[in-house]
PDB file of C-alpha atoms in Angstrom:
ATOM      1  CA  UNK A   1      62.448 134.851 126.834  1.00  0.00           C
ATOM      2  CA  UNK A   2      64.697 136.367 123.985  1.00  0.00           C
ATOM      3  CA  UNK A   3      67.746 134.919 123.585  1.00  0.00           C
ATOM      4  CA  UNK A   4      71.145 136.454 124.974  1.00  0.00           C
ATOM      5  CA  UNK A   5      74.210 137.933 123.033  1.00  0.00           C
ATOM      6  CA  UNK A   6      75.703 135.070 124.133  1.00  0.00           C
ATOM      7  CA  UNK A   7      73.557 132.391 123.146  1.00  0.00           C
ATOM      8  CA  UNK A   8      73.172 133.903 119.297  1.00  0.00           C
ATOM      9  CA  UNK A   9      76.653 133.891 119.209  1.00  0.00           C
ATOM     10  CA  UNK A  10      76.961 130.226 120.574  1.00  0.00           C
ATOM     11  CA  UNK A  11      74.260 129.260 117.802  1.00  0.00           C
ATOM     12  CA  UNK A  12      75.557 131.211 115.140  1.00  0.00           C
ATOM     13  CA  UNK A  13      78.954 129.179 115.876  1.00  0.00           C
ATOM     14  CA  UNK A  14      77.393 126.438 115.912  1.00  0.00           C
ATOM     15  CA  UNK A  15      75.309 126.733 112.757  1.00  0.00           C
ATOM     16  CA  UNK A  16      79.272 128.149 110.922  1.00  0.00           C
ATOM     17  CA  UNK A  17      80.709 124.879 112.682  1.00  0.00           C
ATOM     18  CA  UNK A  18      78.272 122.400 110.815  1.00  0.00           C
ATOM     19  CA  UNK A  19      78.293 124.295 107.495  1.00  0.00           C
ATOM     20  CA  UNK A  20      81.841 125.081 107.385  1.00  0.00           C
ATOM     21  CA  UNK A  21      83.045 121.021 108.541  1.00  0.00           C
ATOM     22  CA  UNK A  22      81.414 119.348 105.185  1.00  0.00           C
ATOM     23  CA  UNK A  23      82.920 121.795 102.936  1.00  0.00           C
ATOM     24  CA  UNK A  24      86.333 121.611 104.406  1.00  0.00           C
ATOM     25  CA  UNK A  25      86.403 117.625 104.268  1.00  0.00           C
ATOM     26  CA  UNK A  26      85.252 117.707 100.880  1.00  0.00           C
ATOM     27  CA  UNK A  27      87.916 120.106  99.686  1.00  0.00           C
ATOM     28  CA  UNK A  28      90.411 117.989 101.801  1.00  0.00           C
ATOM     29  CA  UNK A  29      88.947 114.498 100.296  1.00  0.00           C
ATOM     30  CA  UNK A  30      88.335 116.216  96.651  1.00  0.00           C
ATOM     31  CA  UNK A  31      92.045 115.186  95.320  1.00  0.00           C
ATOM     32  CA  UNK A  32      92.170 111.783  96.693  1.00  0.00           C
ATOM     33  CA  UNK A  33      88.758 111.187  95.476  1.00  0.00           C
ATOM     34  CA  UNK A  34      89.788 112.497  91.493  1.00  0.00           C
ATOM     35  CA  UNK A  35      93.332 109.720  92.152  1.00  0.00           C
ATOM     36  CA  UNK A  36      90.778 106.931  93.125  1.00  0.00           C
ATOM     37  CA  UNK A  37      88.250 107.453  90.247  1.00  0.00           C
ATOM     38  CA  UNK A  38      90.402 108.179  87.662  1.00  0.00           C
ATOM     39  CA  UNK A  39      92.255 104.799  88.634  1.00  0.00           C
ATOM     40  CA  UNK A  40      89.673 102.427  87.643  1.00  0.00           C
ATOM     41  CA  UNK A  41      88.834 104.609  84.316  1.00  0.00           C
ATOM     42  CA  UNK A  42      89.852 102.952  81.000  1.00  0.00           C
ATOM     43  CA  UNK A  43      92.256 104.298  78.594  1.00  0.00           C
ATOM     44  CA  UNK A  44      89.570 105.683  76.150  1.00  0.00           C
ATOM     45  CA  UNK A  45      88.380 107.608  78.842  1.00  0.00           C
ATOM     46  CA  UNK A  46      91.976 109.263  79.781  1.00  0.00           C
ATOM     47  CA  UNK A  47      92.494 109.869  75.392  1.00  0.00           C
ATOM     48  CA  UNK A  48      89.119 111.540  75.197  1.00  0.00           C
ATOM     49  CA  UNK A  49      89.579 114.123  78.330  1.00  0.00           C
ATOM     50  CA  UNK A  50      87.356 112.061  80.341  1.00  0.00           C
ATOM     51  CA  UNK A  51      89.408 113.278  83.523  1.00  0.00           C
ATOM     52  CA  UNK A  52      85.919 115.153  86.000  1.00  0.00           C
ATOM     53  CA  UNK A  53      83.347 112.819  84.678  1.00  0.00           C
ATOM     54  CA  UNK A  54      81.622 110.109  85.568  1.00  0.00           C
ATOM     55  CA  UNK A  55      83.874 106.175  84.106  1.00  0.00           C
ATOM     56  CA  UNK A  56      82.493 104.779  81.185  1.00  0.00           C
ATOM     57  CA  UNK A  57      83.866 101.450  82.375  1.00  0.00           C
ATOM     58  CA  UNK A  58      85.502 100.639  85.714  1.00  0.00           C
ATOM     59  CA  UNK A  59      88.892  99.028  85.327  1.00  0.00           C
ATOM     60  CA  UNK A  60      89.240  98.047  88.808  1.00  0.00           C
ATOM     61  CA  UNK A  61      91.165  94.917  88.104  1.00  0.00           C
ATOM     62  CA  UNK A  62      92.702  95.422  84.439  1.00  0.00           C
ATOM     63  CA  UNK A  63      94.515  98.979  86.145  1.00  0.00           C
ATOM     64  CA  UNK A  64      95.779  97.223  89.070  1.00  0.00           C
ATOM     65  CA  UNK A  65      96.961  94.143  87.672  1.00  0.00           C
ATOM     66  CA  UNK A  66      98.770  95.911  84.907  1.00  0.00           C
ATOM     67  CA  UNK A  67     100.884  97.807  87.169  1.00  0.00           C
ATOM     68  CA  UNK A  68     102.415  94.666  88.898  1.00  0.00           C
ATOM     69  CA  UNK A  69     102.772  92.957  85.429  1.00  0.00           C
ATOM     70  CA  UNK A  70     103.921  95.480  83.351  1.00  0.00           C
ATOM     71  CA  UNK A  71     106.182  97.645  86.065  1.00  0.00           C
ATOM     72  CA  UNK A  72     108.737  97.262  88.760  1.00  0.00           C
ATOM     73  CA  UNK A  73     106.179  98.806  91.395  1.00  0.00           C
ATOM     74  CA  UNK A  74     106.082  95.843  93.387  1.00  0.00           C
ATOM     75  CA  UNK A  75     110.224  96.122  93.556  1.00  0.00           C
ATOM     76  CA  UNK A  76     109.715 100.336  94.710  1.00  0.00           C
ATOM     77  CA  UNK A  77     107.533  98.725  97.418  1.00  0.00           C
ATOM     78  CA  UNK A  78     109.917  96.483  98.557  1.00  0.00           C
ATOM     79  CA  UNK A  79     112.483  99.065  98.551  1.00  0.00           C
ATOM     80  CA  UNK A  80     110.688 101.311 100.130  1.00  0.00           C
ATOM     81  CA  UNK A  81     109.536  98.803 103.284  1.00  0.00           C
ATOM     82  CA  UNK A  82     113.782  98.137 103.222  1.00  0.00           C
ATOM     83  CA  UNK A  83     114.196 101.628 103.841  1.00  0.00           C
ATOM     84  CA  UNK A  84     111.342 102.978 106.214  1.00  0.00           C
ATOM     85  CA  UNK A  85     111.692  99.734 108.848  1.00  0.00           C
ATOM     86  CA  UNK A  86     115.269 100.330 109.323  1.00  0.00           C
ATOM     87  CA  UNK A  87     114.646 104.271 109.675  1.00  0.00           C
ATOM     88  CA  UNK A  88     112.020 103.772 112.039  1.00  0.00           C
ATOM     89  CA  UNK A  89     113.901 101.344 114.715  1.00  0.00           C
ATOM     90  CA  UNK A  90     116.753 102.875 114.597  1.00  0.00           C
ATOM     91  CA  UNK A  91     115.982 106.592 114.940  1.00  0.00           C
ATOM     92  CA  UNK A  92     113.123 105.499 117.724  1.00  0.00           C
ATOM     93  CA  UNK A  93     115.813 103.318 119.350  1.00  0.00           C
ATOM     94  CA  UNK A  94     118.406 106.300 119.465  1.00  0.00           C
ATOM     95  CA  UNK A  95     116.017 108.616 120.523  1.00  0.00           C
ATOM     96  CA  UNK A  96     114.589 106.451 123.089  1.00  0.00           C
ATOM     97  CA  UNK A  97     118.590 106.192 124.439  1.00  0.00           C
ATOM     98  CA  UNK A  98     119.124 110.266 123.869  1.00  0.00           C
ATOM     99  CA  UNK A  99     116.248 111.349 125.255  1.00  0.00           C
ATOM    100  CA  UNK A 100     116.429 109.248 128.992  1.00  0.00           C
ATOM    101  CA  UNK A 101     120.201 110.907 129.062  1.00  0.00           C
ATOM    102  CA  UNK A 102     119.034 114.213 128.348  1.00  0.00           C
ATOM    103  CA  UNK A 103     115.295 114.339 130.195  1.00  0.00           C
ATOM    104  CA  UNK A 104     116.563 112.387 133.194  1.00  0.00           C
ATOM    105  CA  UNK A 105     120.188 113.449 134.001  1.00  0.00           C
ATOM    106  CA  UNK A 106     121.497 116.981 135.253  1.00  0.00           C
ATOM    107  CA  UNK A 107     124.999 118.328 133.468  1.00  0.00           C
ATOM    108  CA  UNK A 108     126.361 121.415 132.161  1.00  0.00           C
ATOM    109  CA  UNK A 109     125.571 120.451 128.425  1.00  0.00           C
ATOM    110  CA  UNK A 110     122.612 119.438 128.780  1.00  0.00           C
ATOM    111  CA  UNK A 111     120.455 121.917 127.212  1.00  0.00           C
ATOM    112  CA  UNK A 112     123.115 122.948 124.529  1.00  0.00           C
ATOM    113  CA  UNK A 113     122.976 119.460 123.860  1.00  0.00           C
ATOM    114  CA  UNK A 114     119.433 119.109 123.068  1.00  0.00           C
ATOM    115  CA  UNK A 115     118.868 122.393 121.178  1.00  0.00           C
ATOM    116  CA  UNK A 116     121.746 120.779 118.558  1.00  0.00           C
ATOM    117  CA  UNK A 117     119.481 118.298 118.517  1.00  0.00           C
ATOM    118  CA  UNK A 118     116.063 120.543 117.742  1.00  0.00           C
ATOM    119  CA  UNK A 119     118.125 122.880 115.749  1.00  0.00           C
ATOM    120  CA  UNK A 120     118.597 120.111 113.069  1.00  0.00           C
ATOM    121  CA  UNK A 121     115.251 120.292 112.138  1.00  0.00           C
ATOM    122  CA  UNK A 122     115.139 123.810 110.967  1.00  0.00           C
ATOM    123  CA  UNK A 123     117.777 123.138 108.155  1.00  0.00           C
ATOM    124  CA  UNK A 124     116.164 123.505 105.163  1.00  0.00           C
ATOM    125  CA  UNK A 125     116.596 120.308 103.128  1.00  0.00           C
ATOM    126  CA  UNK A 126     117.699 122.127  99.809  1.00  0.00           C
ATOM    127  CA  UNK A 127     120.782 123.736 101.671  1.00  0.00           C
ATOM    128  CA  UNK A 128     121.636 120.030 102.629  1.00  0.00           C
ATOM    129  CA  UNK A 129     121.125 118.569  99.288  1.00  0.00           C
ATOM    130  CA  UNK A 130     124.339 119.103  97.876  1.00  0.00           C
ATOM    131  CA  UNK A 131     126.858 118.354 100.691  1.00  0.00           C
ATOM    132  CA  UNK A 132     124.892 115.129 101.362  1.00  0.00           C
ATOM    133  CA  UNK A 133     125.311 113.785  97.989  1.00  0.00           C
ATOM    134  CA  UNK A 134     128.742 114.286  97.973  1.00  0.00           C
ATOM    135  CA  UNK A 135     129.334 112.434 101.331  1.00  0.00           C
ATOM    136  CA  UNK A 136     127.608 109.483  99.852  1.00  0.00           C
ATOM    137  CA  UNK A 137     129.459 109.752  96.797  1.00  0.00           C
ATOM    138  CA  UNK A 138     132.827 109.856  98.699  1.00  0.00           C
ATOM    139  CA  UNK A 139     132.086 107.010 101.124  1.00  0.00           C
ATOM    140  CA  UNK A 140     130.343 104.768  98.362  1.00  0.00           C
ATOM    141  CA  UNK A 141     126.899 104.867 100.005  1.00  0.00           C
ATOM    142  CA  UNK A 142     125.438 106.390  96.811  1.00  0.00           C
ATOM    143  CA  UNK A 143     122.073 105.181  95.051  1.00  0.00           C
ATOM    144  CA  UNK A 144     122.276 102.513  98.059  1.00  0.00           C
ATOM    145  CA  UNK A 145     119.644 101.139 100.098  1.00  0.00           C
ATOM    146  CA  UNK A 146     121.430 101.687 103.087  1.00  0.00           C
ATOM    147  CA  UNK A 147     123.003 104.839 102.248  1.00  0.00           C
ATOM    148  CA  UNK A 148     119.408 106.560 102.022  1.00  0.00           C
ATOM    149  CA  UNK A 149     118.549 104.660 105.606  1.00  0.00           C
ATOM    150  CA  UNK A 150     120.965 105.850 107.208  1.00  0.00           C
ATOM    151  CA  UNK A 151     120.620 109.142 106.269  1.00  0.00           C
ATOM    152  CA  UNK A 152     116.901 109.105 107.221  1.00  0.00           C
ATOM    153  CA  UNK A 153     118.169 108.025 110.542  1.00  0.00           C
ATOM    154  CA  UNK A 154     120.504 110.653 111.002  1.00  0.00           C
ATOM    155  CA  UNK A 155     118.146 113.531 110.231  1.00  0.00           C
ATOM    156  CA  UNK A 156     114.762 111.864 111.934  1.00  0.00           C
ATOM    157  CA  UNK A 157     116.585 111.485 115.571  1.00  0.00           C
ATOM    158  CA  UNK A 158     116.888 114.820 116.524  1.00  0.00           C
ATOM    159  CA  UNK A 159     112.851 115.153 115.675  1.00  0.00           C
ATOM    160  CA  UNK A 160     112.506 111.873 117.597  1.00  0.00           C
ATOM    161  CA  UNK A 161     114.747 113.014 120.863  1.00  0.00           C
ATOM    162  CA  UNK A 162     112.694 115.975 121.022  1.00  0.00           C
ATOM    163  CA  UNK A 163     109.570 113.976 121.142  1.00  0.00           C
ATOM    164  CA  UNK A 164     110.825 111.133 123.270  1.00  0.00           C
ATOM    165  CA  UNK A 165     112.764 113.815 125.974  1.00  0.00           C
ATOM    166  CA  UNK A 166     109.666 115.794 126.116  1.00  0.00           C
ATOM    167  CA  UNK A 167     107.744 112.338 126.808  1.00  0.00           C
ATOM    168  CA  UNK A 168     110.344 111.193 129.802  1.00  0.00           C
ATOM    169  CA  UNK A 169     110.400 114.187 131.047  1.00  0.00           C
ATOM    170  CA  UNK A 170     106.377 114.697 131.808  1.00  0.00           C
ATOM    171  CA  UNK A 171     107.199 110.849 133.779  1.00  0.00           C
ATOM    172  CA  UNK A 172     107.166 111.060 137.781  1.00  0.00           C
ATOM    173  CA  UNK A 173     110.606 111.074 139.100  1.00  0.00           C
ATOM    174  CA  UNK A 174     109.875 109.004 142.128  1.00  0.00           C
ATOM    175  CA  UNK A 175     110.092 105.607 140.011  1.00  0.00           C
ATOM    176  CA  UNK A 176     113.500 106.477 138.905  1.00  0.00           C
ATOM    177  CA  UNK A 177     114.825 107.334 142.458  1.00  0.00           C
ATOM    178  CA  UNK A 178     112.935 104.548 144.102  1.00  0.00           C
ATOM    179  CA  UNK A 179     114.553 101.841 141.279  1.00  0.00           C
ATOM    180  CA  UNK A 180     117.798 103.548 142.242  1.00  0.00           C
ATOM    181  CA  UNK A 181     117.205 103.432 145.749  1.00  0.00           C
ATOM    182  CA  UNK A 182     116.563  99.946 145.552  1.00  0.00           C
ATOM    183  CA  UNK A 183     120.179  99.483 143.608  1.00  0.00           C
ATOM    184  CA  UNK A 184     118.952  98.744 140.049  1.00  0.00           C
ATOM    185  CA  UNK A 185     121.576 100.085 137.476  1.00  0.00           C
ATOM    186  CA  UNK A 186     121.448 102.935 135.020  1.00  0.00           C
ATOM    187  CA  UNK A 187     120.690 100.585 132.767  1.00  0.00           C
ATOM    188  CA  UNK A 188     117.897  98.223 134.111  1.00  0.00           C
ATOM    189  CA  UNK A 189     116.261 101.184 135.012  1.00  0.00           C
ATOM    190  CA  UNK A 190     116.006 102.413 131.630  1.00  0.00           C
ATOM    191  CA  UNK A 191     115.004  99.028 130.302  1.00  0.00           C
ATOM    192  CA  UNK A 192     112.816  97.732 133.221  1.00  0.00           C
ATOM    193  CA  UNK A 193     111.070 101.242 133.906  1.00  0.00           C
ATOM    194  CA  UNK A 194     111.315 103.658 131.742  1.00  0.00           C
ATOM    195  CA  UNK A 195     110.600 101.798 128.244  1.00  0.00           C
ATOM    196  CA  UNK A 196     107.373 100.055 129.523  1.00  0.00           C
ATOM    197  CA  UNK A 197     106.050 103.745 130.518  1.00  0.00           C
ATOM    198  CA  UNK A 198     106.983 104.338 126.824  1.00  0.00           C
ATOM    199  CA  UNK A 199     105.026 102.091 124.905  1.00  0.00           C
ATOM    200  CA  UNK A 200     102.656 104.995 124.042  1.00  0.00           C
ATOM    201  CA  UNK A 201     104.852 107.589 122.882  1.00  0.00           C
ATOM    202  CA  UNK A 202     107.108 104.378 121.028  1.00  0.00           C
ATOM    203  CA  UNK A 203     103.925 103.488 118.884  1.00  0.00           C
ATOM    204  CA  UNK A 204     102.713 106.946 118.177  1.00  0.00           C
ATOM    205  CA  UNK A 205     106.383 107.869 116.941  1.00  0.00           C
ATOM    206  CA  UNK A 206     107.089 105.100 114.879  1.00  0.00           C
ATOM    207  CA  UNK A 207     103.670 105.569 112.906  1.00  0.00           C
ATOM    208  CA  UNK A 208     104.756 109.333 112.151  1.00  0.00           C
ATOM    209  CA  UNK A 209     108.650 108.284 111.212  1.00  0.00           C
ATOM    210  CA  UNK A 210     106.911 105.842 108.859  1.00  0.00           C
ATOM    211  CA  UNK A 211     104.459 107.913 106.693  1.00  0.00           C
ATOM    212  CA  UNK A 212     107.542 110.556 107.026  1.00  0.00           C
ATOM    213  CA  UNK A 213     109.951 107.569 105.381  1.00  0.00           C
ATOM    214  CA  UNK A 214     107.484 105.898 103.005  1.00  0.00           C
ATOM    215  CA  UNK A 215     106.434 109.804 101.818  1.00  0.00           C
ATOM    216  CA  UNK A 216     109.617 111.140 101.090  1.00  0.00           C
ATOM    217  CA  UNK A 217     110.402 112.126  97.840  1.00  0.00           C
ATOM    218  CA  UNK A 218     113.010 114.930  98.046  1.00  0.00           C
ATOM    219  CA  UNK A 219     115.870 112.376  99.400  1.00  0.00           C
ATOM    220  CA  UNK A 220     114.651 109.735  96.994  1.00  0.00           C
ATOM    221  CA  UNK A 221     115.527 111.504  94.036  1.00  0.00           C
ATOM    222  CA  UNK A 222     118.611 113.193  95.382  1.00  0.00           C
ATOM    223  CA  UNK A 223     120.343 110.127  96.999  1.00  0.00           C
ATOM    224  CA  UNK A 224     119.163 106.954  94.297  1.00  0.00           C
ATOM    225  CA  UNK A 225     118.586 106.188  91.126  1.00  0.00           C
ATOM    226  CA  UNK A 226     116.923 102.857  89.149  1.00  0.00           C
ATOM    227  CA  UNK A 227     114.561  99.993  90.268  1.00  0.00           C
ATOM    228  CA  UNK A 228     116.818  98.483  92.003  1.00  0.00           C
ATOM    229  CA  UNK A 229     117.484 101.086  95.237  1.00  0.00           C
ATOM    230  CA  UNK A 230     114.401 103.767  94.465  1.00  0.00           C
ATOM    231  CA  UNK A 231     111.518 103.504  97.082  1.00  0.00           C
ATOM    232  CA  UNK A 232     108.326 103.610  95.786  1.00  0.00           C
ATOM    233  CA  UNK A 233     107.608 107.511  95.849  1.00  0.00           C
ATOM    234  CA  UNK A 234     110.520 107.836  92.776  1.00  0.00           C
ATOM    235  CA  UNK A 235     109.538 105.032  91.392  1.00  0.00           C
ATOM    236  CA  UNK A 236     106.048 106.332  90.442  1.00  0.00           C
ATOM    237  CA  UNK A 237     107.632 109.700  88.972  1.00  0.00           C
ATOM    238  CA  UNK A 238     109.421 106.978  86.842  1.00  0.00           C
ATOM    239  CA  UNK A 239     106.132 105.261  85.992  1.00  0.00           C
ATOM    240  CA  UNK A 240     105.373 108.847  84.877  1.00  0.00           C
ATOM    241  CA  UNK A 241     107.612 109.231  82.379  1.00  0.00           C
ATOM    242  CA  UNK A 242     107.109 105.196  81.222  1.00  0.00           C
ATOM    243  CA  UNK A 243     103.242 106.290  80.600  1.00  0.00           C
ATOM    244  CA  UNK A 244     103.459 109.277  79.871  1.00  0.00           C
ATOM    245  CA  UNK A 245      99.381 110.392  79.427  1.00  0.00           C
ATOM    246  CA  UNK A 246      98.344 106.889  80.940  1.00  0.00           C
ATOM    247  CA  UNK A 247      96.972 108.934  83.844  1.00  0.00           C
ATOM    248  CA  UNK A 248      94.670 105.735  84.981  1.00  0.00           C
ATOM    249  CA  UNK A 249      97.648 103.166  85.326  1.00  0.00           C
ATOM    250  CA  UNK A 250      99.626 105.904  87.687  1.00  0.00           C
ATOM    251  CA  UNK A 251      96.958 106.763  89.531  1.00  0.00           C
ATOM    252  CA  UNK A 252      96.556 103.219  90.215  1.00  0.00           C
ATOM    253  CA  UNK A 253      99.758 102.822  91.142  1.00  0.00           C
ATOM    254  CA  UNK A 254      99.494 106.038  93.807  1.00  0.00           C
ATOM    255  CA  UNK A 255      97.045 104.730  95.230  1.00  0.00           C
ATOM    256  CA  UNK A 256      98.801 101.245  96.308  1.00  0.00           C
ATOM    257  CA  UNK A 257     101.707 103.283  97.020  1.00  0.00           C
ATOM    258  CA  UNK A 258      99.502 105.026  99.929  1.00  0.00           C
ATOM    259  CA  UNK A 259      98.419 101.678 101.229  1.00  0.00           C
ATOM    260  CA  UNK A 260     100.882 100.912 103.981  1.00  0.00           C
ATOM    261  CA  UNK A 261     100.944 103.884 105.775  1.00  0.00           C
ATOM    262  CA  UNK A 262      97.070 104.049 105.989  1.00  0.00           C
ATOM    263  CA  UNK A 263      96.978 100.158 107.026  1.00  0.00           C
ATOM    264  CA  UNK A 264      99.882 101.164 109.619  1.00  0.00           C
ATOM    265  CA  UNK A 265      97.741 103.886 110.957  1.00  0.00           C
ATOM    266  CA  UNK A 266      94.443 101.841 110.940  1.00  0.00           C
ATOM    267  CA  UNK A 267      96.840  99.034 112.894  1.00  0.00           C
ATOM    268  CA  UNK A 268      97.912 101.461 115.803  1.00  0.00           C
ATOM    269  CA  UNK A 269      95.437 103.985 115.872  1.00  0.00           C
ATOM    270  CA  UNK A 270      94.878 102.968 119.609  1.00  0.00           C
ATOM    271  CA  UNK A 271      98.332 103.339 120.924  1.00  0.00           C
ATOM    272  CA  UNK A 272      99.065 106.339 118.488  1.00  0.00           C
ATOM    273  CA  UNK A 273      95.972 108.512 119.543  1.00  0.00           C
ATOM    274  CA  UNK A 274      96.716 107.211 123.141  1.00  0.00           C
ATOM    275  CA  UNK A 275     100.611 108.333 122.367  1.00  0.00           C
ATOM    276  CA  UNK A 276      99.469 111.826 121.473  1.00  0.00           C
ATOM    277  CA  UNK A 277      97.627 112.932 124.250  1.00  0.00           C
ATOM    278  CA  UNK A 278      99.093 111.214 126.838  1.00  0.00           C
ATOM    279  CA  UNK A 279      99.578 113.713 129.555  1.00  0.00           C
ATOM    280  CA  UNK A 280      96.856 116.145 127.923  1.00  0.00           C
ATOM    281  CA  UNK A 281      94.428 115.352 130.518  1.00  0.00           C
ATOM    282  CA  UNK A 282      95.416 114.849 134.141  1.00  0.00           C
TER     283      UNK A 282
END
């Protein structure tokens, strides 16, 4: 029998699907792989235009040892780890609080509320820069490590209420009303029911608010300056300008700078996947 319509379409899909995937990896991979290889090249390679081709040498260790030695990276790290883990428990813990008020109780605001909340994350970041600087500037949080936290908190919550309130929402009602029936408070409830049933969505957030944190650059440049309160994303910009055509030494140092997040990831890729699509299936 001849094939249907049908059927040549399925296999000409099919045949697009398994062409198309490789390509579309390797053009995703292709500028991580050129960061990677050029940072174990040597410096002769990087002064003769050696940048496509194949290492004369690999300088695994000489590339990444120099950058702790001869740079404050391992200081950007540190800031950076002072400034994402703050960020993430507090705007997950706020959110967590905002979104049970506003995805389990009934009032008037509600909705008016939460759209404040959603509408946050539509301002443009460049329209902020300016009056955000100057409110650190007047209230002495400037080129601080805790002004730049608590900024990141600020702006992340109303993306993390609309995740979390979404989340409680989808939950079945009963246990609330049953807890309540029973005559647990407001607040035991929340604690004792609600926040176990949470876990998921808790993990899966706090990996995105952390490769959000650790990748900013915009705020890192705007709101510090120096080695002492830069995270590591301004920090390499500085290494930059240090090495100016030592391509192989800040490549190195990108690529350590992308460590934590993936390790994070790796870490909780059970409970984030299992975060995500939660509820997708019934």
């Amino acid at each position: 029998m001849f094939p249907t319509p049908i059927e040549k379409t399925s296999t000409a899909s099919q045949w697009i699907y398994k062409v198309a995937l490789p390509i579309a990896l390797l053009l995703w991979l292709l500028p991580l792989l050129a960061v990677a290889m050029t940072s174990v090249r040597s410096a002769g390679d990087i002064t003769a235009g050696n940048y496509w081709g194949w290492p004369t040498s690999f300088n695994l260790l000489e590339n990444y040892t120099a950058i702790f030695e001869n740079t404050p990276i391992g200081k950007y790290i540190m800031n950076s780890f002072k400034v994402t883990i703050p960020t993430v428990i507090g705007a997950v813990a706020l959110s967590c609080m905002t979104g049970f008020a506003l995805g389990v109780y009934k009032f008037k605001a509600n909705l008016l509320i939460f759209f404040m909340f959603v509408a946050g994350n539509f301002v443009p970041f460049q329209i902020l820069m300016v009056p955000v600087r100057d409110l650190t500037l007047s209230m002495g949080m400037y080129n601080t490590i805790g002004g730049l936290a608590l900024f990141h908190i600020a702006f992340q919550t109303g993306f993390c209420t609309l995740f979390m309130r979404n989340f409680i929402k989808a939950l079945p009602v009963e246990l609330i009303e049953a807890a309540r029936v029973e005559g647990v408070s407001e607040i035991r409830i929340f604690w004792y029911v609600v926040i176990p049933l949470m876990r998921p969505a808790i993990a899966a957030l706090s990996v995105l608010i952390f490769t959000f944190i650790w990748n900013d650059y915009f705020w890192a440049t705007v709101l510090t300056q120096g080695a002492d309160t830069q995270p590591i994303t301004a920090g390499l910009y500085s290494l930059n300008g240090q090495w100016v055509a030592a391509w192989h030494l800040v490549s190195a140092g990108s690529i350590v700078a992308a460590m934590p997040p993936v390790l994070m990831f790796f870490l909780m890729q059970k409970h984030f996947i299992a975060g995500l699509t939660l509820g997708a299936v019934k």
